[in-house]
Amino acid sequence: MNSKFQILYPLLLAGALAIGLFLGMGIGGDSPINPTIFSDNDADKFAKVVRFVESEYVDSVNTSSHVETAIHDFLQNLDPHSYYISASERAEFSEPLEGNFDGIGVEFRIVHDTVMVINPIVGGPSETVGIMAGDRIIQVEDSVIAGVEVTTRTVMELLRGERGTKVDVKVLRKGEALDFTITRGEIPIVSIPVALEVAPNTGYIRISRFAQTTYEEFKEAMNTLGPGTDRLIIDLRGNGGGYLNQAISLADEFLGTGKLIVYTQGRNQDKRTYEATRKGKLEDVEVIVLINEGSASASEILAGALQDNDRGTIIGRRSFGKGLVQNEIAFDDNSAMRLTIARYYTPTGRSIQKPYGSDVDYEHDYVDRLERGEHLNADSISFPDSLKFITPGGKTVYGGGGIMPDIFVPVDTAESSEFLTDVLYHGIITQFAFDQADAQREMLAQMDPLSFNDDWSVSEALFQDFLEFAEEDGFSPTLGELSRSRSELETRIKAGIARVIWGEEGYFTVFLESDDDFQAAMKHFSALAALH
């Protein structure tokens, strides 16, 4: 999340990068595929090969599996974001962007081989029957899931199901086993996990993806912040993208009628422009957008639209660099391909797609940036003059590989250590925070996130308990590591406890105080106020 977290590089971010690539492909479009582009001869040749194999090959063959592999390899060799999705994978691929799924409605985490309920979703099926935060789910139907090496995927498969169906769940609460029958229902997937007033008239909204519901969620978030909000921080760090129309709708809120937001164009796709269509309700709001190397696709469209229109300030580090537009084409068996059909361009005409091809290790780009020192020093990033563009206000911007922020915030390596990386990556802090929050749940629940942040701190005794807890899992810091990382460790423990009790509101209330990018945004707002 913040710059300190990013120093934990490859292992922590490998998963995030994979998610970013997947979510980045979710840019919907309504441009039809022209059937005349297909060659009858090429298609017939492939069909003949398949028929000959089926009729003449010496052994029996799973033709379907081989055809899917061939399609997958063909698409992947086109560009990094064209992709084949099997029928069994399609629902799982689409779910994070569709905005809902069917299940029992709990946020859970696996701690000590036990499924812990972090929070039941308000108004959801589990809360309705009385499931509570802190409950341990020990059995689903006939499957015992406590004390065994259960995985998140296994738990989800057991708890999810068609809405209206029932599932029997046994939970352990304060040593007592309780049985519940839960009727599954539609569970929303939120793309805006938190909206906070972080200072008088100053709001902070985190957008984790651009799903079908993001724009509506954004309007609700602004209503929560209230009409007095005249300064806004939009956090797009780690947001891998999603639907194009959602990013356009958000940009429209900040831009005057007729302002260009983005345009797309491809070899077989005519140029298509998207402009602000009405007076946005937030045209007079000062806006800052936070981005980093995990911000891709629709995130870059929003950031690029505001930057190129001299509207707001972009803070952080250079974004991912995905400027390719995909369209999903479904097949009769419910499988699909997401095919790159166009490039998108920011209002000044920039393509921000980073290089790809047979001589480029696309997925190694993050490590390449680290090795060049890009995350530590803006001067390590160079752009050729051929990629230079000028905004209407006279600001120089560049294409060719992501959105370069107006204000660069380097990764803070001062507090990093191998011990910090280990306890984060292995979930030690998460487990310890859950145990502490669970033990003090009744007392902590009497507070709110603000009072907790102001009045509660990690005591020396609690910190020593944490070190002993980590040592039990084989992790012990050197004196130097402890000296460097203690402050960050205490923040992580405190924020983790707050997340268990109050969810994302609690976590970010604590965490933003040590977030370098966020603090740079607040400092910039202060500088702007001094100029007025």
mmCIF file with all atom_site columns, N, CA and C in Angstrom, residues 280-315:
data_model
loop_
_atom_site.group_PDB
_atom_site.id
_atom_site.type_symbol
_atom_site.label_atom_id
_atom_site.label_alt_id
_atom_site.label_comp_id
_atom_site.label_asym_id
_atom_site.label_entity_id
_atom_site.label_seq_id
_atom_site.pdbx_PDB_ins_code
_atom_site.Cartn_x
_atom_site.Cartn_y
_atom_site.Cartn_z
_atom_site.occupancy
_atom_site.B_iso_or_equiv
_atom_site.pdbx_formal_charge
_atom_site.auth_seq_id
_atom_site.auth_comp_id
_atom_site.auth_asym_id
_atom_site.auth_atom_id
_atom_site.pdbx_PDB_model_num
ATOM 1   N N  . GLY A 1 280 ? -19.642 18.172 -14.315 1.00 0.00 ? 280 GLY A N  1
ATOM 2   C CA . GLY A 1 280 ? -19.392 17.266 -13.205 1.00 0.00 ? 280 GLY A CA 1
ATOM 3   C C  . GLY A 1 280 ? -19.653 17.947 -11.874 1.00 0.00 ? 280 GLY A C  1
ATOM 4   N N  . LYS A 1 281 ? -20.072 17.171 -10.911 1.00 0.00 ? 281 LYS A N  1
ATOM 5   C CA . LYS A 1 281 ? -20.372 17.721 -9.594  1.00 0.00 ? 281 LYS A CA 1
ATOM 6   C C  . LYS A 1 281 ? -19.109 18.054 -8.802  1.00 0.00 ? 281 LYS A C  1
ATOM 7   N N  . LEU A 1 282 ? -17.945 17.574 -9.288  1.00 0.00 ? 282 LEU A N  1
ATOM 8   C CA . LEU A 1 282 ? -16.713 17.752 -8.520  1.00 0.00 ? 282 LEU A CA 1
ATOM 9   C C  . LEU A 1 282 ? -15.696 18.618 -9.268  1.00 0.00 ? 282 LEU A C  1
ATOM 10  N N  . GLU A 1 283 ? -16.168 19.447 -10.183 1.00 0.00 ? 283 GLU A N  1
ATOM 11  C CA . GLU A 1 283 ? -15.245 20.258 -10.971 1.00 0.00 ? 283 GLU A CA 1
ATOM 12  C C  . GLU A 1 283 ? -14.467 21.260 -10.118 1.00 0.00 ? 283 GLU A C  1
ATOM 13  N N  . ASP A 1 284 ? -15.040 21.664 -8.994  1.00 0.00 ? 284 ASP A N  1
ATOM 14  C CA . ASP A 1 284 ? -14.380 22.648 -8.140  1.00 0.00 ? 284 ASP A CA 1
ATOM 15  C C  . ASP A 1 284 ? -13.636 22.013 -6.967  1.00 0.00 ? 284 ASP A C  1
ATOM 16  N N  . VAL A 1 285 ? -13.642 20.695 -6.901  1.00 0.00 ? 285 VAL A N  1
ATOM 17  C CA . VAL A 1 285 ? -12.947 19.990 -5.821  1.00 0.00 ? 285 VAL A CA 1
ATOM 18  C C  . VAL A 1 285 ? -11.477 19.820 -6.184  1.00 0.00 ? 285 VAL A C  1
ATOM 19  N N  . GLU A 1 286 ? -10.586 20.183 -5.283  1.00 0.00 ? 286 GLU A N  1
ATOM 20  C CA . GLU A 1 286 ? -9.163  19.922 -5.502  1.00 0.00 ? 286 GLU A CA 1
ATOM 21  C C  . GLU A 1 286 ? -8.931  18.419 -5.373  1.00 0.00 ? 286 GLU A C  1
ATOM 22  N N  . VAL A 1 287 ? -8.269  17.818 -6.354  1.00 0.00 ? 287 VAL A N  1
ATOM 23  C CA . VAL A 1 287 ? -8.133  16.365 -6.362  1.00 0.00 ? 287 VAL A CA 1
ATOM 24  C C  . VAL A 1 287 ? -6.678  15.957 -6.525  1.00 0.00 ? 287 VAL A C  1
ATOM 25  N N  . ILE A 1 288 ? -6.308  14.934 -5.776  1.00 0.00 ? 288 ILE A N  1
ATOM 26  C CA . ILE A 1 288 ? -4.997  14.294 -5.889  1.00 0.00 ? 288 ILE A CA 1
ATOM 27  C C  . ILE A 1 288 ? -5.237  12.810 -6.122  1.00 0.00 ? 288 ILE A C  1
ATOM 28  N N  . VAL A 1 289 ? -4.495  12.235 -7.054  1.00 0.00 ? 289 VAL A N  1
ATOM 29  C CA . VAL A 1 289 ? -4.592  10.801 -7.334  1.00 0.00 ? 289 VAL A CA 1
ATOM 30  C C  . VAL A 1 289 ? -3.265  10.143 -6.962  1.00 0.00 ? 289 VAL A C  1
ATOM 31  N N  . LEU A 1 290 ? -3.340  9.094  -6.144  1.00 0.00 ? 290 LEU A N  1
ATOM 32  C CA . LEU A 1 290 ? -2.154  8.329  -5.763  1.00 0.00 ? 290 LEU A CA 1
ATOM 33  C C  . LEU A 1 290 ? -2.024  7.119  -6.683  1.00 0.00 ? 290 LEU A C  1
ATOM 34  N N  . ILE A 1 291 ? -0.838  6.939  -7.275  1.00 0.00 ? 291 ILE A N  1
ATOM 35  C CA . ILE A 1 291 ? -0.589  5.789  -8.145  1.00 0.00 ? 291 ILE A CA 1
ATOM 36  C C  . ILE A 1 291 ? 0.758   5.156  -7.788  1.00 0.00 ? 291 ILE A C  1
ATOM 37  N N  . ASN A 1 292 ? 0.943   3.924  -8.223  1.00 0.00 ? 292 ASN A N  1
ATOM 38  C CA . ASN A 1 292 ? 2.252   3.274  -8.124  1.00 0.00 ? 292 ASN A CA 1
ATOM 39  C C  . ASN A 1 292 ? 2.386   2.262  -9.248  1.00 0.00 ? 292 ASN A C  1
ATOM 40  N N  . GLU A 1 293 ? 3.427   1.444  -9.156  1.00 0.00 ? 293 GLU A N  1
ATOM 41  C CA . GLU A 1 293 ? 3.722   0.493  -10.228 1.00 0.00 ? 293 GLU A CA 1
ATOM 42  C C  . GLU A 1 293 ? 2.643   -0.576 -10.397 1.00 0.00 ? 293 GLU A C  1
ATOM 43  N N  . GLY A 1 294 ? 1.723   -0.686 -9.468  1.00 0.00 ? 294 GLY A N  1
ATOM 44  C CA . GLY A 1 294 ? 0.620   -1.635 -9.590  1.00 0.00 ? 294 GLY A CA 1
ATOM 45  C C  . GLY A 1 294 ? -0.652  -1.014 -10.127 1.00 0.00 ? 294 GLY A C  1
ATOM 46  N N  . SER A 1 295 ? -0.635  0.277  -10.437 1.00 0.00 ? 295 SER A N  1
ATOM 47  C CA . SER A 1 295 ? -1.812  0.958  -10.995 1.00 0.00 ? 295 SER A CA 1
ATOM 48  C C  . SER A 1 295 ? -1.812  0.762  -12.511 1.00 0.00 ? 295 SER A C  1
ATOM 49  N N  . ALA A 1 296 ? -2.850  0.141  -13.032 1.00 0.00 ? 296 ALA A N  1
ATOM 50  C CA . ALA A 1 296 ? -2.840  -0.216 -14.448 1.00 0.00 ? 296 ALA A CA 1
ATOM 51  C C  . ALA A 1 296 ? -4.186  0.050  -15.096 1.00 0.00 ? 296 ALA A C  1
ATOM 52  N N  . SER A 1 297 ? -4.150  0.112  -16.439 1.00 0.00 ? 297 SER A N  1
ATOM 53  C CA . SER A 1 297 ? -5.351  0.072  -17.243 1.00 0.00 ? 297 SER A CA 1
ATOM 54  C C  . SER A 1 297 ? -6.305  1.215  -16.909 1.00 0.00 ? 297 SER A C  1
ATOM 55  N N  . ALA A 1 298 ? -7.510  0.893  -16.399 1.00 0.00 ? 298 ALA A N  1
ATOM 56  C CA . ALA A 1 298 ? -8.501  1.922  -16.097 1.00 0.00 ? 298 ALA A CA 1
ATOM 57  C C  . ALA A 1 298 ? -7.972  2.941  -15.094 1.00 0.00 ? 298 ALA A C  1
ATOM 58  N N  . SER A 1 299 ? -7.099  2.513  -14.181 1.00 0.00 ? 299 SER A N  1
ATOM 59  C CA . SER A 1 299 ? -6.478  3.455  -13.244 1.00 0.00 ? 299 SER A CA 1
ATOM 60  C C  . SER A 1 299 ? -5.668  4.500  -13.998 1.00 0.00 ? 299 SER A C  1
ATOM 61  N N  . GLU A 1 300 ? -4.957  4.045  -15.023 1.00 0.00 ? 300 GLU A N  1
ATOM 62  C CA . GLU A 1 300 ? -4.130  4.947  -15.808 1.00 0.00 ? 300 GLU A CA 1
ATOM 63  C C  . GLU A 1 300 ? -4.978  5.854  -16.693 1.00 0.00 ? 300 GLU A C  1
ATOM 64  N N  . ILE A 1 301 ? -6.147  5.372  -17.110 1.00 0.00 ? 301 ILE A N  1
ATOM 65  C CA . ILE A 1 301 ? -7.057  6.214  -17.884 1.00 0.00 ? 301 ILE A CA 1
ATOM 66  C C  . ILE A 1 301 ? -7.528  7.391  -17.035 1.00 0.00 ? 301 ILE A C  1
ATOM 67  N N  . LEU A 1 302 ? -7.958  7.113  -15.802 1.00 0.00 ? 302 LEU A N  1
ATOM 68  C CA . LEU A 1 302 ? -8.410  8.185  -14.908 1.00 0.00 ? 302 LEU A CA 1
ATOM 69  C C  . LEU A 1 302 ? -7.274  9.150  -14.593 1.00 0.00 ? 302 LEU A C  1
ATOM 70  N N  . ALA A 1 303 ? -6.118  8.608  -14.203 1.00 0.00 ? 303 ALA A N  1
ATOM 71  C CA . ALA A 1 303 ? -4.982  9.466  -13.866 1.00 0.00 ? 303 ALA A CA 1
ATOM 72  C C  . ALA A 1 303 ? -4.529  10.280 -15.069 1.00 0.00 ? 303 ALA A C  1
ATOM 73  N N  . GLY A 1 304 ? -4.478  9.638  -16.248 1.00 0.00 ? 304 GLY A N  1
ATOM 74  C CA . GLY A 1 304 ? -4.041  10.333 -17.455 1.00 0.00 ? 304 GLY A CA 1
ATOM 75  C C  . GLY A 1 304 ? -5.009  11.413 -17.883 1.00 0.00 ? 304 GLY A C  1
ATOM 76  N N  . ALA A 1 305 ? -6.310  11.181 -17.731 1.00 0.00 ? 305 ALA A N  1
ATOM 77  C CA . ALA A 1 305 ? -7.313  12.174 -18.108 1.00 0.00 ? 305 ALA A CA 1
ATOM 78  C C  . ALA A 1 305 ? -7.191  13.422 -17.251 1.00 0.00 ? 305 ALA A C  1
ATOM 79  N N  . LEU A 1 306 ? -6.988  13.233 -15.953 1.00 0.00 ? 306 LEU A N  1
ATOM 80  C CA . LEU A 1 306 ? -6.858  14.383 -15.062 1.00 0.00 ? 306 LEU A CA 1
ATOM 81  C C  . LEU A 1 306 ? -5.539  15.105 -15.295 1.00 0.00 ? 306 LEU A C  1
ATOM 82  N N  . GLN A 1 307 ? -4.464  14.345 -15.488 1.00 0.00 ? 307 GLN A N  1
ATOM 83  C CA . GLN A 1 307 ? -3.150  14.955 -15.695 1.00 0.00 ? 307 GLN A CA 1
ATOM 84  C C  . GLN A 1 307 ? -3.108  15.739 -17.002 1.00 0.00 ? 307 GLN A C  1
ATOM 85  N N  . ASP A 1 308 ? -3.620  15.159 -18.075 1.00 0.00 ? 308 ASP A N  1
ATOM 86  C CA . ASP A 1 308 ? -3.535  15.807 -19.383 1.00 0.00 ? 308 ASP A CA 1
ATOM 87  C C  . ASP A 1 308 ? -4.455  17.013 -19.498 1.00 0.00 ? 308 ASP A C  1
ATOM 88  N N  . ASN A 1 309 ? -5.475  17.073 -18.655 1.00 0.00 ? 309 ASN A N  1
ATOM 89  C CA . ASN A 1 309 ? -6.366  18.233 -18.639 1.00 0.00 ? 309 ASN A CA 1
ATOM 90  C C  . ASN A 1 309 ? -5.974  19.249 -17.568 1.00 0.00 ? 309 ASN A C  1
ATOM 91  N N  . ASP A 1 310 ? -4.753  19.076 -17.007 1.00 0.00 ? 310 ASP A N  1
ATOM 92  C CA . ASP A 1 310 ? -4.271  19.977 -15.954 1.00 0.00 ? 310 ASP A CA 1
ATOM 93  C C  . ASP A 1 310 ? -5.275  20.081 -14.811 1.00 0.00 ? 310 ASP A C  1
ATOM 94  N N  . ARG A 1 311 ? -5.841  18.936 -14.479 1.00 0.00 ? 311 ARG A N  1
ATOM 95  C CA . ARG A 1 311 ? -6.890  18.896 -13.457 1.00 0.00 ? 311 ARG A CA 1
ATOM 96  C C  . ARG A 1 311 ? -6.420  17.998 -12.324 1.00 0.00 ? 311 ARG A C  1
ATOM 97  N N  . GLY A 1 312 ? -5.952  18.575 -11.248 1.00 0.00 ? 312 GLY A N  1
ATOM 98  C CA . GLY A 1 312 ? -5.497  17.771 -10.132 1.00 0.00 ? 312 GLY A CA 1
ATOM 99  C C  . GLY A 1 312 ? -4.022  17.432 -10.238 1.00 0.00 ? 312 GLY A C  1
ATOM 100 N N  . THR A 1 313 ? -3.548  16.677 -9.265  1.00 0.00 ? 313 THR A N  1
ATOM 101 C CA . THR A 1 313 ? -2.131  16.337 -9.148  1.00 0.00 ? 313 THR A CA 1
ATOM 102 C C  . THR A 1 313 ? -1.983  14.833 -8.976  1.00 0.00 ? 313 THR A C  1
ATOM 103 N N  . ILE A 1 314 ? -1.046  14.232 -9.688  1.00 0.00 ? 314 ILE A N  1
ATOM 104 C CA . ILE A 1 314 ? -0.759  12.800 -9.589  1.00 0.00 ? 314 ILE A CA 1
ATOM 105 C C  . ILE A 1 314 ? 0.486   12.634 -8.716  1.00 0.00 ? 314 ILE A C  1
ATOM 106 N N  . ILE A 1 315 ? 0.375   11.809 -7.677  1.00 0.00 ? 315 ILE A N  1
ATOM 107 C CA . ILE A 1 315 ? 1.460   11.623 -6.708  1.00 0.00 ? 315 ILE A CA 1
ATOM 108 C C  . ILE A 1 315 ? 1.783   10.136 -6.572  1.00 0.00 ? 315 ILE A C  1
#
